[in-house]
Amino acid sequence: MLIRKLDSIFDLDEEDRQALLDLPVTLRDVAAGQDIVTEGDEPSQCCIVLEGLTNWYKMIPDGRRQIVAFHLPGDIPDLQSLYLGVLDCSLAANTPCRLATVRHEDLKAICRARPRIAAALWRSSLIDGAIFREWILGMGRRSARENAAHLLCEMLVRLDAAGLAVDHQFALPLTQIEMADALGLTPVSVNRALQDLRAERLVAISRRSVRILDWAGLKRVCHFDPAYLHCRSALANAD
Amino acid sequence: MLIRKLDSIFDLDEEDRQALLDLPVTLRDVAAGQDIVTEGDEPSQCCIVLEGLTNWYKMIPDGRRQIVAFHLPGDIPDLQSLYLGVLDCSLAANTPCRLATVRHEDLKAICRARPRIAAALWRSSLIDGAIFREWILGMGRRSARENAAHLLCEMLVRLDAAGLAVDHQFALPLTQIEMADALGLTPVSVNRALQDLRAERLVAISRRSVRILDWAGLKRVCHFDPAYLHCRSALANAD
DNA sequence: CGTGCGATTGACTTTAGTCAACCATAGTGG
DNA sequence: CCACTATGGTTGACTAAAGTCAATCGCACG
C-alpha cells in the first residue's frame, strides 16, 4: 500500500521498493472515533493507513472543532511528526482503521540511505501542503455549496488515485456533522448544500456512499481544478 | 539570513553553515505588487526572502482571491517547487522585496551531501504546513474579530523570531484589502474587526505598523497558542 | 492643488447559524 | 421477531454575522 502510494507520486527503483518492504512495521487497529495520536504528543513513530479513513482535527478551547485534513489508505498522515516534534493537532479514525507503524529512526535511516525515498516522502508532505492551501481558498472564498462540491471532487480524485473509486462512485464514510467540521460549516448548512447538489442531479448520496452523476457539471459548480493534488489519476486530467 | 532561519529551526553544525554559504545564489529585486512566480510555472530554482513581505495567493476564475500564506525574510516561500513541479498558486510581493535565488540542482545536491540541511529544509516545509492547518481552523471556526486578532498574534511571533519585532511592535505592510484576502473576509469586515480590537485597547495600528498594547489580552481574544509555529521565540512561551 | 488609493461609515441584503421539531434507519435488548 | 433507543438526516422559522453598496474622509504623491 505504501509502495503503491509512493510509486504514484515519485519514481522509485527496484532497490527502493525492496528497502521499503524491509522496513520493520507494526500493525495497529483503531476503532472508529478513536484518536490515533493526540495534540501535544511527541510520537516516535509514523503510521501508514492501510485501511479506513482518518482525519486531523484541531479544537478551540471552547469546543469548536475543525477537521483540517483527511487521509486515505496509502497516506502517511503523521509524517510531519518525523521532524516537527510535538503535534499541533490530533489524528482520529473516522472508520475502523488498520495502520502500519514505522519507527522514526527506521524512517530516518532509510531516508539517509535512499535519497529517492526521502524525496518521495518529502514530496508527499508537500502535496499535503498543497491540499491545505486549496482548503484555505475554499473556506475563505467559496460558498457552502461550492465548497461541499469541491470536497466531493477532491475525494473522488484522491480515492480514484488510491484505487478506491469505481465509475465515479466511492464510499465516503462521513456523517454530515463530520463534513461540517471539515468545511467550517454547521451540519444544517451541509445538509442544505448537499440537497442542492442532489436536486441538480449532480450527485447521488446514499448511506455513506457517493455517486457523481455529472462530473463535468460538479466540477463546473466549484471551479474544480485537480492540479493542486499533483497526482496522476485519470480523473485529474481531461475527462 | 537563510542560515539564521535554518539555525533557528534545526541544529546545524559549522560545516553545514559553510556549505550553505557556498551555495551559488543570484540576487533579485521585485517591486511591490509583482508576481515572483506564477501558478502554472515550473520553476527550476527556489528563492529566499532577504527583505520584504511576500504572499502566496490563489484565484477562483471569477476573480475571487485568497491569500494562503505570508512569508517573511529568512523564509523560502517556494521550497515546495523543489519536488512539486508545477505551482498550484502564485507568489507575489507585498512590498519591494530582495530575494536570493538558488537553483534546484544545487539545493538537491546540498541535501544529498548534508542530510542535516535536508532535514532542516524539510522541517521548514512542515512548519509551513502547520501554519496552513491553523489558518484552516481560523477560517472555519473563528469569527472575523478572532481571526484578525489571531493573524496579528501570528505575525508578531513570526516577525519576532526573525528579529523584526521590537517591544511588541512591528511593521505590517498590508492594506486592509490584503488582510481581507488573507482572512477570507471583505475589507469592510476587516476594518470593523480591527476597529473593535483598537477600541478594546488591545492593539494600536498606524500607517502599516502594529503595536500590541495588551499581548495577554489579544491572545485571550483568539485563544492564541503559538505551539503550531514550532519556533523558539520568547513570545512563543510564557510571556 | 488635484488625484487616487485606502480607510471609514451607514444602510441594507444575503448567507449561514441557531433552535427546535420531526423523520428514518440501524442496532439493541426483551 | 419486534418495540425501543440513539444517532444522524431533514425541515421550517427565526437570528446573527458578514457581505454589499455607496458615500465620505484623509493622506501621500505628483
XYZ file of C-alpha atoms (C1' of nucleotides) in Angstrom:
538
model
C 0.000 0.000 0.000
C 2.727 2.429 0.955
C 4.741 1.449 -2.062
C 1.820 1.849 -4.354
C 1.335 5.320 -2.994
C 4.940 6.447 -3.110
C 5.292 4.938 -6.529
C 2.414 7.030 -7.690
C 4.000 10.254 -6.550
C 7.641 9.578 -7.335
C 9.646 7.194 -9.475
C 11.234 4.606 -7.255
C 13.584 1.883 -8.437
C 13.581 -1.777 -7.523
C 16.038 -1.367 -4.664
C 13.937 1.417 -3.197
C 10.920 -0.820 -3.229
C 12.823 -3.616 -1.570
C 14.116 -1.268 1.105
C 10.563 -0.184 1.841
C 9.401 -3.765 2.072
C 12.197 -4.474 4.536
C 11.076 -1.707 6.878
C 10.043 -3.170 10.199
C 6.417 -2.269 10.759
C 3.878 -2.998 13.454
C 0.202 -3.384 12.707
C -2.313 -1.471 14.731
C -6.094 -1.445 14.592
C -8.050 1.557 15.734
C -11.776 1.749 16.330
C -13.925 4.385 14.669
C -13.922 7.634 16.580
C -10.698 6.931 18.446
C -7.679 9.230 18.434
C -4.643 7.696 16.788
C -2.305 10.372 18.099
C -3.269 13.461 20.055
C -2.279 17.109 20.036
C 0.649 17.580 22.368
C 2.017 14.084 21.815
C 5.573 13.646 20.662
C 5.402 10.430 18.671
C 8.478 8.351 17.942
C 6.826 6.624 15.029
C 4.741 7.365 11.968
C 1.731 5.462 10.759
C 0.652 4.438 7.303
C -3.056 3.999 6.676
C -3.731 0.561 5.273
C -7.496 0.605 5.591
C -10.013 3.195 6.695
C -10.437 6.939 6.704
C -8.625 9.232 9.127
C -8.725 12.941 9.850
C -6.629 15.575 11.534
C -8.622 17.950 13.684
C -7.963 20.954 15.841
C -10.095 22.284 18.663
C -10.650 25.744 20.059
C -10.787 25.562 23.873
C -14.483 26.474 23.878
C -15.328 23.315 21.982
C -15.412 24.427 18.370
C -13.835 21.798 16.168
C -12.271 21.914 12.735
C -11.130 18.996 10.633
C -8.087 20.151 8.696
C -7.343 17.094 6.576
C -8.465 13.638 5.580
C -6.093 10.769 4.942
C -6.841 7.698 2.893
C -5.257 4.285 2.623
C -1.692 4.706 1.412
C -1.213 8.068 3.135
C 1.184 8.711 5.972
C -0.846 11.168 7.994
C 1.689 11.954 10.673
C 4.775 12.154 8.532
C 5.130 15.645 9.957
C 5.975 14.185 13.352
C 9.257 12.990 11.864
C 10.680 16.493 12.111
C 8.121 18.550 13.989
C 8.250 17.050 17.458
C 5.127 17.941 19.368
C 1.901 17.578 17.409
C -0.206 20.654 16.803
C -3.376 18.685 16.151
C -4.966 15.300 16.695
C -5.415 12.426 14.304
C -8.612 10.431 14.592
C -10.169 7.492 12.821
C -13.453 8.127 11.015
C -13.911 4.434 10.470
C -12.269 1.369 11.925
C -8.718 1.626 10.638
C -5.793 -0.653 10.113
C -2.456 1.090 10.391
C 1.155 0.108 9.924
C 3.526 1.943 12.213
C 7.178 2.609 11.487
C 9.679 3.984 13.962
C 11.137 7.395 13.215
C 14.657 6.102 13.449
C 13.992 3.478 10.795
C 12.380 6.054 8.567
C 15.281 8.436 9.026
C 17.722 5.671 8.280
C 16.000 4.731 5.046
C 15.892 8.393 4.043
C 19.617 8.680 4.636
C 20.369 5.534 2.676
C 17.956 6.119 -0.177
C 17.599 9.775 -1.150
C 14.934 8.851 -3.635
C 12.693 7.646 -0.861
C 13.415 10.762 1.143
C 12.393 12.812 -1.861
C 9.196 10.805 -2.292
C 8.246 11.305 1.346
C 9.115 14.968 1.264
C 7.065 15.355 -1.866
C 4.150 13.655 -0.200
C 4.281 16.144 2.673
C 4.377 18.956 0.125
C 1.241 17.575 -1.510
C -0.442 17.639 1.880
C 0.533 21.296 1.977
C -0.976 21.919 -1.440
C -4.256 20.429 -0.260
C -4.199 22.689 2.792
C -3.830 25.695 0.530
C -6.798 24.644 -1.545
C -8.854 24.190 1.595
C -7.906 27.679 2.730
C -9.106 29.020 -0.584
C -12.322 27.083 -0.228
C -13.096 28.175 3.300
C -12.235 31.753 2.566
C -13.782 32.313 -0.804
C -16.194 29.538 -1.714
C -19.835 29.360 -0.738
C -21.108 26.427 1.283
C -22.473 24.778 -1.846
C -19.304 25.295 -3.834
C -17.069 24.049 -1.098
C -19.162 20.970 -0.461
C -18.983 20.215 -4.171
C -15.258 20.813 -4.099
C -14.759 18.356 -1.263
C -16.636 15.703 -3.202
C -14.479 16.388 -6.262
C -11.302 16.159 -4.230
C -12.382 12.954 -2.594
C -13.269 11.380 -5.902
C -9.889 12.146 -7.422
C -7.925 11.094 -4.366
C -9.883 7.910 -3.831
C -9.638 7.129 -7.503
C -5.872 7.576 -7.364
C -5.857 5.118 -4.455
C -7.918 2.659 -6.476
C -10.922 3.131 -4.217
C -13.363 4.646 -6.668
C -15.078 2.843 -9.481
C -17.054 4.557 -12.151
C -17.307 7.881 -10.347
C -18.633 6.173 -7.268
C -16.971 5.776 -3.894
C -17.575 5.137 -0.222
C -17.428 8.289 1.860
C -17.930 7.199 5.456
C -18.590 10.670 6.838
C -21.565 11.972 8.741
C -22.813 15.394 7.802
C -21.517 16.531 11.174
C -18.005 15.494 10.213
C -18.383 17.080 6.814
C -19.475 20.266 8.523
C -16.380 20.227 10.710
C -14.240 19.805 7.621
C -15.958 22.569 5.673
C -16.192 25.025 8.523
C -19.995 24.958 8.381
C -22.852 23.732 10.533
C -24.455 20.366 9.872
C -27.633 22.122 8.781
C -25.802 24.084 6.116
C -24.056 20.982 4.883
C -27.364 19.210 4.616
C -28.799 22.035 2.547
C -25.737 22.274 0.341
C -25.847 18.561 -0.390
C -29.562 18.632 -1.073
C -28.880 21.375 -3.508
C -26.310 19.310 -5.362
C -28.689 16.372 -5.400
C -31.576 18.467 -6.638
C -29.439 19.489 -9.593
C -28.737 15.842 -10.307
C -25.009 16.340 -9.910
C -24.529 13.678 -7.252
C -26.404 10.879 -5.551
C -25.592 10.254 -1.921
C -26.824 7.249 -0.014
C -25.699 5.622 3.152
C -22.108 6.821 3.209
C -21.639 6.300 -0.475
C -21.385 8.900 -3.188
C -22.010 8.613 -6.883
C -21.074 11.517 -9.086
C -23.802 11.719 -11.704
C -22.466 14.677 -13.628
C -18.722 15.011 -13.189
C -18.307 17.878 -15.608
C -21.211 19.694 -14.024
C -19.960 19.177 -10.496
C -16.524 20.441 -11.435
C -18.108 23.483 -13.021
C -20.064 24.307 -9.870
C -16.900 24.679 -7.809
C -14.335 25.510 -10.477
C -12.521 22.321 -9.572
C -9.009 22.113 -10.960
C -7.183 18.995 -9.763
C -3.711 20.403 -10.466
C -3.181 21.024 -6.754
C -3.428 17.330 -5.998
C -0.291 16.702 -8.040
C -1.397 13.198 -8.818
C -1.693 11.064 -11.878
C -5.291 9.956 -11.691
C -7.117 9.760 -14.988
C -9.780 11.945 -13.394
C -7.167 14.581 -12.762
C -6.914 15.221 -16.459
C -9.388 15.894 -19.220
C -12.320 13.581 -18.568
C 19.539 35.335 6.619
C 18.848 31.811 5.425
C 21.322 30.422 7.895
C 19.824 32.362 10.730
C 16.463 30.929 9.846
C 17.515 27.331 9.399
C 19.592 27.565 12.529
C 16.531 28.613 14.412
C 14.545 25.601 13.342
C 17.217 22.937 13.344
C 20.669 22.424 14.824
C 23.225 22.806 12.087
C 26.929 22.341 12.520
C 29.764 24.502 11.268
C 30.224 22.544 8.062
C 26.540 22.809 7.285
C 26.725 26.547 7.656
C 29.748 26.742 5.426
C 28.045 24.621 2.802
C 25.071 26.976 2.843
C 27.333 29.979 2.485
C 28.971 28.337 -0.510
C 25.663 27.910 -2.321
C 25.685 29.928 -5.514
C 22.867 32.433 -5.303
C 21.585 35.186 -7.543
C 20.063 38.335 -6.180
C 16.749 39.512 -7.490
C 14.694 42.578 -6.666
C 10.958 42.583 -7.119
C 8.669 45.579 -6.984
C 5.646 45.697 -4.700
C 2.632 44.029 -6.243
C 4.615 41.976 -8.751
C 4.377 38.214 -9.051
C 7.592 36.429 -8.161
C 6.425 33.138 -9.608
C 3.010 32.367 -11.034
C 0.550 29.493 -10.830
C 1.322 27.058 -13.608
C 5.045 27.868 -13.665
C 7.541 25.092 -13.246
C 10.453 26.846 -11.587
C 13.967 25.430 -11.649
C 15.030 27.486 -8.671
C 13.871 28.471 -5.228
C 14.033 31.892 -3.682
C 14.911 33.016 -0.199
C 13.374 36.225 1.056
C 16.092 38.598 2.204
C 13.935 41.681 2.603
C 10.244 42.395 2.249
C 6.937 40.617 2.696
C 5.609 38.076 0.225
C 2.382 36.125 -0.091
C 1.042 33.085 -1.873
C -2.379 33.584 -3.366
C -4.886 31.561 -5.319
C -7.652 32.835 -7.542
C -11.056 31.474 -8.450
C -11.688 32.059 -12.166
C -14.449 34.570 -11.401
C -11.967 36.861 -9.691
C -12.245 35.932 -6.040
C -8.815 35.922 -4.464
C -7.424 34.249 -1.374
C -4.028 34.747 0.188
C -2.964 31.421 1.637
C 0.343 32.321 3.269
C 2.741 35.097 4.097
C 6.493 34.718 4.008
C 8.994 36.875 5.846
C 12.688 37.471 5.470
C 14.519 34.207 6.036
C 11.713 32.087 4.602
C 11.954 30.031 1.436
C 8.452 30.509 0.081
C 8.693 28.242 -2.924
C 10.600 25.391 -1.387
C 7.664 23.263 -2.499
C 8.688 23.741 -6.115
C 11.736 21.593 -5.400
C 9.588 18.472 -5.557
C 6.170 19.579 -6.701
C 6.815 20.646 -10.275
C 4.038 22.915 -11.463
C 2.945 25.549 -8.999
C -0.605 25.473 -7.709
C -0.575 29.123 -6.679
C 1.214 32.379 -7.252
C 3.777 34.143 -5.117
C 3.615 37.919 -5.006
C 5.495 40.684 -3.278
C 3.522 42.827 -0.844
C 6.404 45.249 -0.601
C 9.542 45.766 -2.632
C 11.494 42.591 -1.995
C 15.047 41.445 -2.271
C 15.382 37.744 -2.973
C 18.239 35.314 -3.278
C 17.587 32.545 -5.778
C 19.168 29.112 -5.678
C 18.935 26.535 -8.425
C 17.068 23.339 -7.614
C 20.001 21.208 -8.639
C 22.281 22.989 -6.177
C 19.719 22.633 -3.449
C 19.247 18.948 -4.197
C 22.993 18.445 -4.194
C 23.425 20.065 -0.812
C 20.551 17.983 0.555
C 22.230 14.839 -0.688
C 25.593 15.809 0.765
C 24.323 17.165 4.075
C 21.323 15.293 5.453
C 21.085 17.742 8.288
C 20.355 20.535 5.856
C 17.816 18.375 4.081
C 16.141 17.760 7.411
C 16.127 21.462 8.234
C 14.527 22.318 4.906
C 12.010 19.535 5.191
C 11.165 20.684 8.662
C 10.664 24.191 7.407
C 8.159 22.966 4.829
C 6.379 21.055 7.584
C 6.110 24.222 9.622
C 4.513 25.905 6.630
C 2.026 23.049 6.710
C 1.340 23.601 10.400
C 0.561 27.241 9.704
C -1.827 26.212 6.922
C -3.666 23.994 9.384
C -4.022 26.804 11.858
C -5.366 29.061 9.119
C -7.920 26.431 8.177
C -9.063 26.317 11.777
C -9.275 30.084 11.829
C -11.244 30.445 8.643
C -13.581 27.641 9.555
C -14.253 28.256 13.190
C -13.118 31.696 14.255
C -15.139 34.882 13.957
C -13.801 37.786 11.915
C -12.619 39.533 15.056
C -10.946 36.454 16.471
C -9.216 35.599 13.261
C -7.943 39.124 12.719
C -6.531 39.046 16.235
C -5.018 35.658 15.516
C -3.272 36.915 12.420
C -1.747 39.767 14.403
C -0.567 37.315 17.062
C 0.959 35.041 14.472
C 2.700 37.888 12.747
C 4.138 39.201 15.989
C 5.623 35.853 16.934
C 6.985 35.129 13.482
C 8.427 38.585 12.987
C 9.887 38.474 16.458
C 11.540 35.164 15.669
C 13.014 36.821 12.581
C 14.292 39.694 14.683
C 11.838 42.101 13.088
C 9.734 42.998 16.069
C 10.788 45.144 18.970
C 8.829 45.557 22.114
C 5.614 44.046 20.725
C 5.721 46.399 17.771
C 6.326 45.596 14.142
C 5.836 46.799 10.597
C 2.934 45.102 8.851
C 2.888 46.481 5.329
C -0.572 45.191 4.426
C -3.603 47.082 3.255
C -6.926 46.073 4.747
C -7.760 44.683 1.326
C -4.818 42.305 1.515
C -5.685 41.402 5.062
C -9.213 40.654 3.928
C -7.904 38.345 1.213
C -5.821 36.541 3.803
C -8.650 36.189 6.296
C -11.322 35.255 3.791
C -13.310 38.384 4.614
C -14.247 41.627 2.910
C -12.254 44.789 3.523
C -15.221 46.279 5.334
C -15.333 43.407 7.808
C -11.606 43.627 8.395
C -11.922 47.311 9.074
C -14.630 46.683 11.630
C -12.747 43.842 13.269
C -9.638 45.954 13.631
C -11.584 48.893 14.979
C -13.001 46.550 17.519
C -9.574 45.444 18.669
C -8.444 49.035 18.822
C -11.486 50.101 20.780
C -10.617 47.493 23.370
C -7.111 48.908 23.585
C -5.560 45.623 22.565
C -3.617 46.985 19.608
C -2.662 50.263 18.010
C -2.387 50.316 14.237
C -0.975 53.201 12.308
C 0.405 53.504 8.831
C 1.345 49.886 8.240
C 2.719 49.444 11.702
C 1.229 47.495 14.577
C 1.828 47.820 18.276
C 0.364 45.215 20.561
C -0.794 47.071 23.644
C -2.138 44.100 25.574
C -0.452 40.907 24.477
C -2.129 38.715 27.057
C -5.498 40.208 26.224
C -5.030 39.814 22.495
C -4.030 36.190 22.898
C -7.081 35.622 25.048
C -9.409 37.049 22.418
C -8.391 34.456 19.860
C -7.178 31.606 22.077
C -3.747 32.037 20.530
C -1.400 29.141 21.221
C 1.911 29.522 19.389
C 2.784 25.832 19.574
C 1.868 25.378 15.920
C 4.626 27.754 14.868
C 7.209 25.335 16.224
C 9.630 28.159 16.832
C 11.766 29.311 19.678
C 10.696 32.904 20.020
C 10.487 34.199 23.571
C 6.946 35.286 22.723
C 6.087 31.717 21.883
C 6.375 30.801 25.533
C 5.002 32.187 28.735
C 5.243 35.963 28.413
C -3.922 71.796 -5.805
C -5.823 67.837 -7.716
C -5.763 62.647 -7.959
C -6.203 58.279 -6.288
C -5.914 54.785 -3.096
C -7.100 53.103 1.103
C -9.749 53.687 5.408
C -14.135 54.593 7.418
C -19.085 54.800 7.993
C -24.071 53.869 7.410
C -27.990 51.474 5.412
C -29.455 47.440 3.668
C -29.035 42.360 1.878
C -27.538 37.756 1.915
C -25.650 33.764 3.743
C -25.036 30.806 7.078
C -26.029 29.851 12.012
C -29.352 28.663 15.650
C -33.074 26.365 17.641
C -36.275 23.025 17.682
C -39.079 19.672 15.950
C -39.639 15.544 13.329
C -38.279 11.570 10.372
C -35.569 7.417 9.015
C -32.690 3.859 9.976
C -29.845 0.648 12.282
C -28.682 -1.591 16.232
C -30.214 -3.323 20.993
C -32.408 -5.985 24.149
C -36.535 -8.225 25.551
C -39.408 -11.059 15.943
C -40.497 -6.628 17.430
C -40.624 -2.500 20.261
C -37.086 0.844 21.965
C -33.439 3.871 21.508
C -29.943 6.536 19.612
C -27.826 8.697 16.018
C -27.910 11.110 12.019
C -30.642 13.353 8.378
C -34.318 16.747 7.185
C -37.193 20.714 7.632
C -39.019 25.313 8.976
C -38.874 29.668 11.385
C -36.043 32.924 13.081
C -31.310 35.317 14.208
C -26.804 36.891 13.668
C -22.679 37.628 11.187
C -20.638 39.044 7.347
C -21.275 40.881 2.641
C -22.723 44.621 -0.458
C -23.253 49.170 -1.979
C -22.262 53.686 -1.811
C -20.765 57.849 0.084
C -17.218 60.348 2.566
C -12.768 61.172 4.625
C -7.660 61.527 4.902
C -3.358 61.408 3.101
C 0.571 60.889 0.266
C 2.154 61.969 -4.109
C 2.865 64.145 -8.421
